């Protein structure tokens, strides 16, 4: 841009010399040169300070790496590459055989567990009835034993020692049956009383396993997280897709506002205020200027970020890592929407200070856009 200003001044000075027939001598040429230096330097300083410009800008887009939640062999892949798709549309599908088998097995186990609970309830009722019967028999044998025991204390004992011992043994044997029946009831009750949230714990466990298995089965169909598109689809049926987060198999670009990330010099922060008017030109659209607005300044410089490691950290002074990043939001425009994401651009921001100088910045920005017709690298 500075070169464009100098060339413009040189062209104007030459025109003035020619039109007004000003003689070329040792006074006029130095005067024009020194006047140009003072004028151009002042204008450039005012313009650069109050209306920052950068050629380091890019149409930014957020990409989502797609990694399946489960591991398997790819059986089907969407054919809508680089085409707009809706949220929930299939991106690719994994082989479901093992996951379906696990769901079916857990469904069967759940039915069996529910049936077993019903069987346990029946066994408990049977055990209660059995306990009642053996308890009644025990009470009868106890009374019989007491009758034999009372008779043995009479003056004339009508019972032999063998009869009394048999009555005693019969009673003790029946009492043991009662205790065994009561113990069986407690065991069955303990299984039935193992409750979680009002439901038997084994059934709760199986339902949780079934929900997890069903979730894994559902994850064999990887769907679009939002409206957007997928690009560079390199997987094919037969590819192995792993659930490791470091091995995404696809890149999804969600629909989002069209923004440009611009890198300015650090001293431009003095005049970068969110809400300022901005303009953007793209290398791919020569001769066109697009209105925009400075949305925000990213509050960190990439070169100043540090991470814990086993060595002492020194300053990061890499070329190009000391700029301040700003987010510029473009006004809706069909031409911009049609551009590929990630394309390069140039950005100028116009502050409220010395607004009359912004005219020169706008002219220079448009001249920069016209230069793009020449296929020059910037």
Short mmCIF file of C-alpha atoms in Angstrom, two decimals:
data_model
loop_
_atom_site.label_atom_id
_atom_site.label_comp_id
_atom_site.label_asym_id
_atom_site.label_seq_id
_atom_site.Cartn_x
_atom_site.Cartn_y
_atom_site.Cartn_z
CA UNK A 1 0.00 0.00 0.00
CA UNK A 2 2.83 2.39 0.77
CA UNK A 3 4.21 1.81 -2.71
CA UNK A 4 0.82 2.61 -4.20
CA UNK A 5 0.75 5.95 -2.38
CA UNK A 6 4.25 6.82 -3.57
CA UNK A 7 3.46 5.88 -7.15
CA UNK A 8 0.25 7.92 -7.00
CA UNK A 9 2.15 10.97 -5.74
CA UNK A 10 4.82 10.55 -8.41
CA UNK A 11 2.11 10.36 -11.06
CA UNK A 12 0.42 13.51 -9.71
CA UNK A 13 3.72 15.40 -9.49
CA UNK A 14 4.61 14.46 -13.05
CA UNK A 15 1.17 15.60 -14.22
CA UNK A 16 1.56 18.92 -12.40
CA UNK A 17 4.98 19.49 -13.99
CA UNK A 18 3.61 18.73 -17.43
CA UNK A 19 0.28 20.57 -17.18
CA UNK A 20 1.62 23.76 -15.60
CA UNK A 21 4.91 23.60 -17.53
CA UNK A 22 6.98 23.88 -14.36
CA UNK A 23 10.68 23.95 -15.23
CA UNK A 24 12.79 21.04 -14.02
CA UNK A 25 15.76 22.43 -12.12
CA UNK A 26 17.67 22.09 -8.88
CA UNK A 27 14.91 23.92 -6.98
CA UNK A 28 11.68 22.42 -8.26
CA UNK A 29 12.70 18.75 -8.23
CA UNK A 30 14.04 18.75 -4.63
CA UNK A 31 11.01 20.77 -3.54
CA UNK A 32 8.65 18.21 -5.08
CA UNK A 33 10.67 15.34 -3.60
CA UNK A 34 10.90 16.80 -0.10
CA UNK A 35 7.27 17.90 -0.19
CA UNK A 36 6.30 14.40 -1.24
CA UNK A 37 8.34 12.85 1.56
CA UNK A 38 6.75 15.10 4.20
CA UNK A 39 3.23 14.79 2.79
CA UNK A 40 3.30 11.07 2.13
CA UNK A 41 5.02 10.29 5.44
CA UNK A 42 2.44 12.29 7.35
CA UNK A 43 -0.47 10.74 5.52
CA UNK A 44 0.92 7.20 5.90
CA UNK A 45 1.57 7.70 9.61
CA UNK A 46 -1.92 9.09 10.21
CA UNK A 47 -3.55 6.41 8.09
CA UNK A 48 -1.63 3.44 9.49
CA UNK A 49 -2.08 4.61 13.07
CA UNK A 50 -5.80 5.43 12.93
CA UNK A 51 -7.01 2.98 10.27
CA UNK A 52 -5.06 -0.29 10.59
CA UNK A 53 -4.61 -2.56 7.59
CA UNK A 54 -3.31 -6.09 7.25
CA UNK A 55 -2.66 -8.44 4.38
CA UNK A 56 -2.58 -11.40 6.79
CA UNK A 57 -6.21 -12.42 6.90
CA UNK A 58 -8.16 -15.55 6.16
CA UNK A 59 -11.77 -16.60 5.86
CA UNK A 60 -11.93 -18.72 9.00
CA UNK A 61 -14.08 -21.75 9.62
CA UNK A 62 -14.45 -24.11 12.59
CA UNK A 63 -13.99 -27.77 11.68
CA UNK A 64 -15.19 -30.74 13.73
CA UNK A 65 -13.06 -33.90 13.54
CA UNK A 66 -15.39 -36.89 13.33
CA UNK A 67 -14.36 -39.87 15.44
CA UNK A 68 -16.76 -42.78 16.06
CA UNK A 69 -17.67 -43.63 19.65
CA UNK A 70 -17.20 -47.34 18.87
CA UNK A 71 -14.68 -49.29 16.83
CA UNK A 72 -15.58 -51.31 13.77
CA UNK A 73 -15.41 -51.88 10.04
CA UNK A 74 -17.02 -49.26 7.79
CA UNK A 75 -19.89 -50.71 5.76
CA UNK A 76 -21.39 -47.59 4.20
CA UNK A 77 -20.24 -44.00 3.53
CA UNK A 78 -22.30 -40.97 2.55
CA UNK A 79 -22.10 -39.88 -1.07
CA UNK A 80 -22.82 -36.23 -0.17
CA UNK A 81 -19.22 -35.02 -0.16
CA UNK A 82 -18.88 -31.20 -0.18
CA UNK A 83 -22.67 -30.93 -0.28
CA UNK A 84 -24.97 -29.35 2.31
CA UNK A 85 -26.48 -31.95 4.60
CA UNK A 86 -28.94 -31.71 7.48
CA UNK A 87 -28.40 -32.45 11.14
CA UNK A 88 -28.86 -36.18 11.78
CA UNK A 89 -28.04 -37.30 8.23
CA UNK A 90 -25.79 -40.36 8.06
CA UNK A 91 -22.08 -39.74 7.53
CA UNK A 92 -21.00 -43.37 7.62
CA UNK A 93 -22.06 -46.68 9.14
CA UNK A 94 -20.09 -49.39 10.98
CA UNK A 95 -20.71 -53.13 11.01
CA UNK A 96 -23.45 -53.74 13.62
CA UNK A 97 -23.21 -57.55 13.99
CA UNK A 98 -21.41 -57.71 17.35
CA UNK A 99 -23.38 -54.81 18.83
CA UNK A 100 -26.74 -56.30 17.81
CA UNK A 101 -25.69 -59.66 19.27
CA UNK A 102 -24.87 -58.06 22.62
CA UNK A 103 -28.20 -56.20 22.71
CA UNK A 104 -30.07 -59.43 21.92
CA UNK A 105 -28.16 -61.36 24.61
CA UNK A 106 -28.83 -58.73 27.27
CA UNK A 107 -32.50 -58.61 26.29
CA UNK A 108 -32.65 -62.37 26.83
CA UNK A 109 -30.80 -62.08 30.16
CA UNK A 110 -33.23 -59.39 31.28
CA UNK A 111 -36.24 -61.56 30.47
CA UNK A 112 -34.63 -64.45 32.35
CA UNK A 113 -33.87 -62.24 35.36
CA UNK A 114 -37.48 -60.97 35.48
CA UNK A 115 -38.71 -64.56 35.27
CA UNK A 116 -36.30 -65.59 38.04
CA UNK A 117 -37.69 -62.88 40.30
CA UNK A 118 -41.17 -64.25 39.73
CA UNK A 119 -39.86 -67.75 40.52
CA UNK A 120 -38.26 -66.44 43.72
CA UNK A 121 -41.54 -64.90 44.79
CA UNK A 122 -43.25 -68.26 44.22
CA UNK A 123 -40.51 -70.02 46.17
CA UNK A 124 -40.96 -67.55 49.01
CA UNK A 125 -44.70 -68.26 49.17
CA UNK A 126 -43.99 -71.98 49.09
CA UNK A 127 -41.36 -71.62 51.81
CA UNK A 128 -43.80 -69.65 53.99
CA UNK A 129 -46.39 -72.37 53.64
CA UNK A 130 -43.81 -75.04 54.36
CA UNK A 131 -42.59 -73.16 57.43
CA UNK A 132 -46.14 -72.96 58.70
CA UNK A 133 -46.60 -76.72 58.25
CA UNK A 134 -43.30 -77.77 59.85
CA UNK A 135 -43.88 -75.28 62.69
CA UNK A 136 -47.27 -76.83 63.41
CA UNK A 137 -45.74 -80.32 63.36
CA UNK A 138 -42.92 -79.11 65.61
CA UNK A 139 -45.43 -77.71 68.12
CA UNK A 140 -47.32 -81.02 68.12
CA UNK A 141 -44.13 -83.01 68.71
CA UNK A 142 -43.09 -80.56 71.43
CA UNK A 143 -46.39 -81.10 73.27
CA UNK A 144 -45.98 -84.85 72.85
CA UNK A 145 -42.46 -84.65 74.23
CA UNK A 146 -43.68 -82.59 77.19
CA UNK A 147 -46.39 -85.21 77.84
CA UNK A 148 -43.78 -87.95 77.90
CA UNK A 149 -41.55 -85.80 80.12
CA UNK A 150 -44.40 -85.10 82.59
CA UNK A 151 -45.29 -88.81 82.72
CA UNK A 152 -41.73 -89.70 83.58
CA UNK A 153 -42.00 -87.56 86.71
CA UNK A 154 -45.11 -89.34 87.97
CA UNK A 155 -44.94 -91.85 90.79
CA UNK A 156 -45.78 -94.60 88.40
CA UNK A 157 -44.01 -93.89 85.02
CA UNK A 158 -46.07 -95.34 82.17
CA UNK A 159 -43.30 -94.55 79.61
CA UNK A 160 -39.96 -96.14 79.11
CA UNK A 161 -36.76 -94.16 78.72
CA UNK A 162 -36.68 -95.17 75.07
CA UNK A 163 -40.11 -93.60 74.47
CA UNK A 164 -39.09 -90.35 76.09
CA UNK A 165 -35.82 -90.18 74.11
CA UNK A 166 -37.63 -90.92 70.84
CA UNK A 167 -40.14 -88.12 71.53
CA UNK A 168 -37.28 -85.75 72.28
CA UNK A 169 -35.38 -86.65 69.10
CA UNK A 170 -38.51 -86.28 66.99
CA UNK A 171 -39.07 -82.82 68.41
CA UNK A 172 -35.45 -81.71 67.83
CA UNK A 173 -35.48 -83.04 64.28
CA UNK A 174 -38.67 -81.13 63.50
CA UNK A 175 -37.27 -77.97 65.11
CA UNK A 176 -34.24 -78.25 62.83
CA UNK A 177 -36.59 -78.42 59.82
CA UNK A 178 -38.31 -75.25 61.03
CA UNK A 179 -34.98 -73.42 61.37
CA UNK A 180 -33.92 -74.58 57.91
CA UNK A 181 -37.18 -73.37 56.41
CA UNK A 182 -36.81 -69.98 58.13
CA UNK A 183 -33.22 -69.70 56.85
CA UNK A 184 -34.43 -70.45 53.32
CA UNK A 185 -37.04 -67.67 53.65
CA UNK A 186 -34.38 -65.19 54.73
CA UNK A 187 -32.17 -66.11 51.78
CA UNK A 188 -34.99 -65.64 49.30
CA UNK A 189 -36.06 -62.37 50.95
CA UNK A 190 -32.50 -61.05 50.86
CA UNK A 191 -32.44 -61.60 47.08
CA UNK A 192 -35.85 -59.99 46.66
CA UNK A 193 -35.06 -57.12 49.03
CA UNK A 194 -31.88 -56.14 47.09
CA UNK A 195 -33.56 -53.09 45.57
CA UNK A 196 -32.26 -50.05 43.66
CA UNK A 197 -34.77 -47.32 42.93
CA UNK A 198 -37.69 -49.64 43.65
CA UNK A 199 -36.42 -52.41 41.36
CA UNK A 200 -34.39 -55.55 42.03
CA UNK A 201 -30.65 -54.85 41.72
CA UNK A 202 -29.92 -57.59 39.18
CA UNK A 203 -32.62 -56.25 36.88
CA UNK A 204 -31.34 -52.68 37.33
CA UNK A 205 -27.83 -53.87 36.42
CA UNK A 206 -29.07 -55.66 33.31
CA UNK A 207 -31.14 -52.65 32.24
CA UNK A 208 -28.06 -50.42 32.58
CA UNK A 209 -25.95 -52.86 30.55
CA UNK A 210 -28.70 -53.04 27.94
CA UNK A 211 -28.88 -49.23 27.72
CA UNK A 212 -25.11 -49.07 27.23
CA UNK A 213 -25.23 -51.80 24.58
CA UNK A 214 -28.10 -50.05 22.79
CA UNK A 215 -26.16 -46.78 22.88
CA UNK A 216 -23.12 -48.48 21.34
CA UNK A 217 -25.37 -50.01 18.69
CA UNK A 218 -26.82 -46.58 17.88
CA UNK A 219 -23.28 -45.16 17.61
CA UNK A 220 -22.51 -47.51 14.72
CA UNK A 221 -24.39 -44.97 12.59
CA UNK A 222 -22.37 -41.76 12.72
CA UNK A 223 -24.60 -38.78 11.96
CA UNK A 224 -24.05 -35.11 11.19
CA UNK A 225 -23.92 -33.10 14.47
CA UNK A 226 -25.53 -30.08 12.77
CA UNK A 227 -26.28 -28.62 9.38
CA UNK A 228 -23.11 -28.36 7.31
CA UNK A 229 -20.97 -30.44 4.99
CA UNK A 230 -18.17 -33.00 5.00
CA UNK A 231 -15.06 -32.59 2.91
CA UNK A 232 -12.21 -34.86 1.84
CA UNK A 233 -14.03 -38.11 2.62
CA UNK A 234 -11.21 -40.62 2.44
CA UNK A 235 -12.79 -43.64 4.14
CA UNK A 236 -14.43 -46.38 2.11
CA UNK A 237 -16.45 -49.52 2.95
CA UNK A 238 -13.96 -51.94 4.48
CA UNK A 239 -11.93 -49.24 6.24
CA UNK A 240 -11.25 -49.72 9.95
CA UNK A 241 -12.58 -46.87 12.09
CA UNK A 242 -11.21 -46.60 15.62
CA UNK A 243 -12.72 -44.76 18.56
CA UNK A 244 -9.34 -43.22 19.43
CA UNK A 245 -9.74 -39.41 19.54
CA UNK A 246 -6.34 -38.97 17.88
CA UNK A 247 -7.50 -40.76 14.72
CA UNK A 248 -10.49 -38.87 13.25
CA UNK A 249 -11.71 -40.38 10.00
CA UNK A 250 -13.63 -37.41 8.60
CA UNK A 251 -13.83 -33.61 8.88
CA UNK A 252 -17.23 -31.97 9.30
CA UNK A 253 -17.75 -28.25 8.66
CA UNK A 254 -20.85 -26.93 10.47
CA UNK A 255 -22.85 -24.01 9.15
CA UNK A 256 -21.63 -20.83 10.81
CA UNK A 257 -21.35 -17.09 10.38
CA UNK A 258 -18.84 -16.06 7.74
CA UNK A 259 -15.93 -14.52 9.61
CA UNK A 260 -12.42 -13.44 8.78
CA UNK A 261 -9.49 -13.81 11.17
CA UNK A 262 -7.01 -10.97 10.64
CA UNK A 263 -3.56 -10.57 12.18
CA UNK A 264 -2.60 -6.96 12.96
CA UNK A 265 0.56 -5.43 14.36
CA UNK A 266 0.54 -5.12 18.12
CA UNK A 267 0.63 -1.31 18.04
CA UNK A 268 -2.63 -1.39 16.06
CA UNK A 269 -4.38 -2.26 19.34
CA UNK A 270 -4.49 1.46 20.06
CA UNK A 271 -7.12 1.88 17.36
CA UNK A 272 -8.85 -1.54 17.23
CA UNK A 273 -12.21 -1.25 18.97
CA UNK A 274 -14.97 -3.88 18.69
CA UNK A 275 -17.79 -2.47 16.58
CA UNK A 276 -15.55 -0.45 14.25
CA UNK A 277 -16.40 -0.45 10.56
CA UNK A 278 -14.17 -2.66 8.41
CA UNK A 279 -13.77 -3.68 4.79
CA UNK A 280 -12.43 -6.90 3.33
CA UNK A 281 -11.07 -7.79 -0.10
CA UNK A 282 -10.34 -11.31 -1.27
CA UNK A 283 -7.63 -12.48 -3.64
CA UNK A 284 -10.25 -14.63 -5.37
CA UNK A 285 -12.63 -11.72 -6.03
CA UNK A 286 -10.60 -8.94 -7.67
CA UNK A 287 -12.20 -5.53 -7.82
CA UNK A 288 -14.77 -6.26 -5.10
CA UNK A 289 -14.86 -4.81 -1.58
CA UNK A 290 -17.07 -6.28 1.15
CA UNK A 291 -18.40 -4.48 4.20
CA UNK A 292 -17.70 -5.95 7.62
CA UNK A 293 -17.48 -5.13 11.31
CA UNK A 294 -14.72 -5.72 13.85
CA UNK A 295 -16.32 -8.25 16.19
CA UNK A 296 -13.67 -8.79 18.86
CA UNK A 297 -9.98 -8.97 19.62
CA UNK A 298 -8.75 -12.45 20.59
CA UNK A 299 -7.27 -11.93 24.09
CA UNK A 300 -4.10 -13.98 23.58
CA UNK A 301 -1.10 -13.92 21.27
CA UNK A 302 -0.15 -17.36 20.01
CA UNK A 303 3.58 -16.79 20.53
CA UNK A 304 3.09 -16.12 24.24
CA UNK A 305 1.41 -19.38 25.23
CA UNK A 306 3.38 -21.87 27.34
CA UNK A 307 2.79 -25.45 28.46
CA UNK A 308 4.28 -27.46 31.31
CA UNK A 309 7.18 -29.63 30.14
CA UNK A 310 10.41 -31.14 31.34
CA UNK A 311 12.65 -28.33 30.09
CA UNK A 312 12.95 -24.66 30.93
CA UNK A 313 10.71 -22.47 28.81
CA UNK A 314 12.27 -19.63 26.83
CA UNK A 315 10.58 -16.81 24.95
CA UNK A 316 8.77 -17.77 21.77
CA UNK A 317 9.96 -15.29 19.19
CA UNK A 318 9.04 -16.88 15.89
CA UNK A 319 8.43 -14.69 12.85
CA UNK A 320 4.73 -14.09 12.38
CA UNK A 321 3.75 -15.28 15.88
CA UNK A 322 3.67 -11.85 17.51
CA UNK A 323 0.59 -10.44 15.78
CA UNK A 324 -2.73 -9.63 17.42
CA UNK A 325 -5.64 -11.66 16.07
CA UNK A 326 -8.99 -9.99 15.44
CA UNK A 327 -12.31 -11.48 14.34
CA UNK A 328 -14.08 -9.58 11.56
CA UNK A 329 -17.69 -10.48 10.76
CA UNK A 330 -18.77 -10.04 7.15
CA UNK A 331 -22.13 -8.71 6.10
CA UNK A 332 -24.29 -11.31 4.30
CA UNK A 333 -23.22 -11.66 0.70
CA UNK A 334 -23.80 -14.47 -1.79
CA UNK A 335 -20.38 -13.98 -3.40
CA UNK A 336 -18.62 -14.44 -0.05
CA UNK A 337 -20.73 -17.48 0.82
CA UNK A 338 -19.68 -19.10 -2.45
CA UNK A 339 -15.97 -18.73 -1.64
CA UNK A 340 -14.10 -21.77 -0.29
CA UNK A 341 -13.52 -21.64 3.45
CA UNK A 342 -9.95 -20.74 4.42
CA UNK A 343 -9.31 -18.43 1.47
CA UNK A 344 -6.95 -15.45 1.96
CA UNK A 345 -8.02 -11.83 2.31
CA UNK A 346 -6.90 -8.31 3.25
CA UNK A 347 -8.65 -6.25 5.91
CA UNK A 348 -8.83 -2.58 6.76
CA UNK A 349 -10.43 -1.26 9.96
CA UNK A 350 -11.69 2.33 10.18
CA UNK A 351 -11.64 3.95 13.61
CA UNK A 352 -13.43 7.18 14.62
CA UNK A 353 -10.14 9.10 14.76
CA UNK A 354 -9.18 11.25 11.75
CA UNK A 355 -12.07 9.80 9.79
CA UNK A 356 -11.26 12.02 6.77
CA UNK A 357 -7.99 10.07 6.34
CA UNK A 358 -9.99 6.85 6.04
CA UNK A 359 -10.93 7.90 2.50
CA UNK A 360 -7.33 7.33 1.46
CA UNK A 361 -7.30 3.93 3.13
CA UNK A 362 -10.49 2.98 1.28
CA UNK A 363 -9.03 4.08 -2.03
CA UNK A 364 -5.84 2.11 -1.40
CA UNK A 365 -7.82 -0.96 -0.38
CA UNK A 366 -9.73 -0.82 -3.65
CA UNK A 367 -6.51 -0.39 -5.57
CA UNK A 368 -5.19 -3.47 -3.79
CA UNK A 369 -8.28 -5.35 -4.89
CA UNK A 370 -7.72 -4.28 -8.51
CA UNK A 371 -4.13 -5.49 -8.34
CA UNK A 372 -5.49 -8.99 -7.74
CA UNK A 373 -6.35 -9.12 -11.43
CA UNK A 374 -2.58 -9.30 -12.09
CA UNK A 375 -2.16 -12.61 -10.19
CA UNK A 376 0.51 -11.14 -7.94
CA UNK A 377 1.51 -12.88 -4.70
CA UNK A 378 1.19 -10.92 -1.49
#
